[in-house]
Structure formats: C-alpha cells, structure tokens
Short mmCIF file of C-alpha atoms in Angstrom, two decimals:
data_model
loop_
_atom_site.label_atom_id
_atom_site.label_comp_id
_atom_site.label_asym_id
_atom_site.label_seq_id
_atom_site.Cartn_x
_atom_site.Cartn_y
_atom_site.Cartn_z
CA UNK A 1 16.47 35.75 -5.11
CA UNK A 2 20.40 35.08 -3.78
CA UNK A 3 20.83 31.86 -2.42
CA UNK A 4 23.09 31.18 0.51
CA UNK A 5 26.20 29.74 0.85
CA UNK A 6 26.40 26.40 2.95
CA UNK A 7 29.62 25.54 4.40
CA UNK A 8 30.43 22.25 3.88
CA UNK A 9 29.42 21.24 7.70
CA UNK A 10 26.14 21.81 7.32
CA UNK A 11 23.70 19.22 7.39
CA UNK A 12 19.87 18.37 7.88
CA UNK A 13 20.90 14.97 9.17
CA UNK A 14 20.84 11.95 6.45
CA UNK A 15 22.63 8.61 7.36
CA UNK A 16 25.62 7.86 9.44
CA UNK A 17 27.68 7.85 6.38
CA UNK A 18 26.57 10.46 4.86
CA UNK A 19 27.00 12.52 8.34
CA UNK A 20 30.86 11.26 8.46
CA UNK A 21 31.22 11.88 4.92
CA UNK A 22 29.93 15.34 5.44
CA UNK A 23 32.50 16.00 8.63
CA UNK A 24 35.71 14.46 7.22
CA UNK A 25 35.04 16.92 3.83
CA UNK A 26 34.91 19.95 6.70
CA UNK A 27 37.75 18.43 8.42
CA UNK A 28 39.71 18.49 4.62
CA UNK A 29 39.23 21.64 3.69
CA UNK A 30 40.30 23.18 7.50
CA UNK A 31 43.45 21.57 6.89
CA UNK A 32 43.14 22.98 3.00
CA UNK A 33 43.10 26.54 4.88
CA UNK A 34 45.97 26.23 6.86
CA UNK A 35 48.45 24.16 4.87
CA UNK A 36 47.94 25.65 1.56
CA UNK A 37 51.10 27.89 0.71
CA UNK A 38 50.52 31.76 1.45
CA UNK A 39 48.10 33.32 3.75
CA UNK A 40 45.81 30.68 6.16
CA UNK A 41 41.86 31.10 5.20
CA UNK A 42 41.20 31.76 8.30
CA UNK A 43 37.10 31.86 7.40
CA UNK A 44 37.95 27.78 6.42
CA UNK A 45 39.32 27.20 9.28
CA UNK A 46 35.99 28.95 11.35
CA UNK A 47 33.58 27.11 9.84
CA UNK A 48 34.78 23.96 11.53
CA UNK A 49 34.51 24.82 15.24
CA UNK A 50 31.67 25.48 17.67
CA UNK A 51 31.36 29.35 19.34
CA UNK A 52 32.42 27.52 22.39
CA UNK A 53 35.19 25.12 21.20
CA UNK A 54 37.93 23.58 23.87
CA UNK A 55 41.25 22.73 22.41
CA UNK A 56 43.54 20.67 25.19
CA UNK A 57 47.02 21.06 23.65
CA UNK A 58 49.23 17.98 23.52
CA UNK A 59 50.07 16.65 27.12
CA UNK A 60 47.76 19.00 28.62
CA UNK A 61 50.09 21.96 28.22
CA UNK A 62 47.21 24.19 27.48
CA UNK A 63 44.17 24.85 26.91
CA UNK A 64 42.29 27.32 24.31
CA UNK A 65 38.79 28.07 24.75
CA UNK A 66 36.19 29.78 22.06
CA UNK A 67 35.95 29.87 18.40
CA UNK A 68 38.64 33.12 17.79
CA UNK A 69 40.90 31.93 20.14
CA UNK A 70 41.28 28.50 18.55
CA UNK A 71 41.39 29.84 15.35
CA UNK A 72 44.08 32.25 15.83
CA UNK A 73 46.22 29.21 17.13
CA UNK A 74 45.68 27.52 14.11
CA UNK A 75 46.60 30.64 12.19
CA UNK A 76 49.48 31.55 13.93
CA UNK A 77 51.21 27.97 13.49
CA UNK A 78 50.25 28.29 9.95
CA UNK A 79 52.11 31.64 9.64
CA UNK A 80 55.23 31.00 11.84
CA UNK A 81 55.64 27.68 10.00
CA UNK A 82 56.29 26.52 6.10
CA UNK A 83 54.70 23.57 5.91
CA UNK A 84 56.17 21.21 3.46
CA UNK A 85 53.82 18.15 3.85
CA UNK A 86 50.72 17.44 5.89
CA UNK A 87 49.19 13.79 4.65
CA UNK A 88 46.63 12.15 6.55
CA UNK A 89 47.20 8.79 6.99
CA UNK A 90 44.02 7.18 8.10
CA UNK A 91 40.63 8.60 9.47
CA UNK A 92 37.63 7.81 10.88
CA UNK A 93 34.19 9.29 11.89
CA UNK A 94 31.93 7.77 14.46
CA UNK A 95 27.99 9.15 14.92
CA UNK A 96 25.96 8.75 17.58
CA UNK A 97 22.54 11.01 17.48
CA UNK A 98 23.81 14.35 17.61
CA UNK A 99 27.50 13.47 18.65
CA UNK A 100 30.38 12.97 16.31
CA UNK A 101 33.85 11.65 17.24
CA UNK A 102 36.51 12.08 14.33
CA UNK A 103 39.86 10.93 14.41
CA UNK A 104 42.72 11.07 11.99
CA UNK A 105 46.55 10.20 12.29
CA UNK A 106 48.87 12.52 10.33
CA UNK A 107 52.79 13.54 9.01
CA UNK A 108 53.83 16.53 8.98
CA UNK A 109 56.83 18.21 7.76
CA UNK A 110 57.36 21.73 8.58
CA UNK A 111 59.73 24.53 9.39
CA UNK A 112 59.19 27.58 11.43
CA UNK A 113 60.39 30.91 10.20
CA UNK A 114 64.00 32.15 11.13
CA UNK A 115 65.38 27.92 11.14
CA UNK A 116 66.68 25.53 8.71
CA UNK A 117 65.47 22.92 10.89
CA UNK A 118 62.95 20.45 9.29
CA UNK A 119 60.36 19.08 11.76
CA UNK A 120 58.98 15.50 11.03
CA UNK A 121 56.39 14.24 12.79
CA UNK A 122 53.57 12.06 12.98
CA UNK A 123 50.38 12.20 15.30
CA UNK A 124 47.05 12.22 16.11
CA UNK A 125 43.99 14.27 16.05
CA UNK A 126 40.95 13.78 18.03
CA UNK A 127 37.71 16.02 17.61
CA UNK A 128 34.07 15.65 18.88
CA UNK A 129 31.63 17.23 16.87
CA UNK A 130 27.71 18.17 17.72
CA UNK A 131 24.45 18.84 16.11
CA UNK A 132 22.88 22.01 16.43
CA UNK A 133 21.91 25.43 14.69
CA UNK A 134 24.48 27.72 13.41
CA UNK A 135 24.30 31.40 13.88
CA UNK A 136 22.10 30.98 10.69
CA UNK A 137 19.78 29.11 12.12
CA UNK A 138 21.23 26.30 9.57
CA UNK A 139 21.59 22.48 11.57
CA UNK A 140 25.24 21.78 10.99
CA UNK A 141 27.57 19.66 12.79
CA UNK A 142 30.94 21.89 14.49
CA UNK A 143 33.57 20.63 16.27
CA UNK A 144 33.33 21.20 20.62
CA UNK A 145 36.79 19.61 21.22
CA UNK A 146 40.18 19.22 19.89
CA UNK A 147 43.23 17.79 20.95
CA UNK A 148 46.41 16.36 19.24
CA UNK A 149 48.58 13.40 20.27
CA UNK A 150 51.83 12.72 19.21
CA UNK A 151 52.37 9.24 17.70
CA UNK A 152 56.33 8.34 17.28
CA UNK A 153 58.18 8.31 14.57
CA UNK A 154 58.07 5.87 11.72
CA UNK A 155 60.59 3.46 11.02
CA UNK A 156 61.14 1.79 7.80
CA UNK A 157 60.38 -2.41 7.89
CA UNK A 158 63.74 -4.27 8.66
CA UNK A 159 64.40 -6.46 5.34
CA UNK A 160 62.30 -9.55 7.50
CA UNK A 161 59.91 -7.59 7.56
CA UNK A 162 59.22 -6.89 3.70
CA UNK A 163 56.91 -8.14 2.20
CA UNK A 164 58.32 -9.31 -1.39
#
C-alpha cells in the first residue's frame, strides 16, 4: 500500500498554534525553494498558494492572479537574481476559523544578473491563508493573497542609543 505525500500545509485542523505552526513551516520552506542557490523548486513554492491566488505587487503596481502565474513571478525573481541573504526578522500567524493572516518582515540582499549592484532591503510580507480541500481532497490551509511592503532601511543605534 503507498502512502501519500502531505505537503507541509496540510492540516485536519488542531489548535490555533498548531495551525500557525503548520503555516509558518509552509511559509519556510517556499522561501527554502526560491532562495536556495541553483534552480527555484518551483513544486515548493506551489504548494503554498490557492488555484485562485491574488498577489497585489508593492504600491499597487500590479497585480498577478492564479496559482501559475504567481508562481512563475516568484520563479523568475529567483532566476534573474543571486540572492545573497534572505533572513526573516519577525513573524506572526493569526487564525480565525478557516482564515489565516501571516505576516513576516524580512532583509534581503540580492543582485540581478548582468549588475554588480547589491540590493539591500528590508520589508514586509502579508498573506491570508484559507481552509479548504486540496485537489486531493486533503483539508489544507493555502495562501488567497499576497502582497509585499517595503519597510526602510535600517540604521545602526547612535552611541546614546546602545545599550552597554
């Protein structure tokens, strides 16, 4: 008998925490997919989003709708760029019934292909999640929305404000 395979946003509901715990490991291993060096896994990336996913780009420049088209977007950065560092710097997960809301802040340091350039910067990603079968018929929890907000820079603490 061959057992199946459940990606890691698959749930049959369990606590709050266990929900957000079960999310934010999803959410990990996307970013896994398509910051690790070489090619993306693009089938890590999938497994986060909904069929019908809505990504609003950063200031409402654009927006991507469906599963493919979001994941080729996150593919495509991952391939034009060399990513040098992406660290999360705080996260949270908030449940409500069948609705998730994650949100993380990040740093990134990156270049894109063909410039010496190295891009810093910090910011912010927001994702709603829901609660529903799969295309397996599994209950798992896939993000409906995405967006990304840029946070500014860091600055380092002025010597006042060290703490010694």
């Amino acid at each position: 008998c061959a057992t199946k395979k459940k990606d890691m946003a698959t749930t049959s509901g369990g606590s709050e925490q266990q929900t957000s715990a079960i999310i934010w490991a999803a959410i990990e291993a996307a970013n896994a997919a398509w910051t690790a060096p070489g090619p993306t896994d693009a089938a890590a990336v999938r497994a986060l989003f909904a069929e019908n996913v809505v990504l609003v780009a950063p200031g409402l420049a654009a927006v991507v709708e469906g599963r493919d088209r979001v994941v080729a977007s996150v593919v495509d950065f991952a391939n034009a760029a060399t990513i040098e560092a992406f660290d999360v710097l705080e996260h949270r997960v908030d449940v409500a019934g069948a609705t998730a809301v994650a949100t993380y802040s990040f740093r990134i340091r990156y270049r894109l292909a063909g410039s010496s350039t190295v891009n810093d910067e910090r910011g912010q990603e927001v994702l709603v999640f829901q609660r529903g079968d799969d295309e397996d018929g599994e209950l798992a929890w896939r993000a409906v929305w995405r967006t990304q907000l840029a946070l500014p820079p860091a600055t380092e603490p002025t010597p006042e404000e060290q703490v010694v």
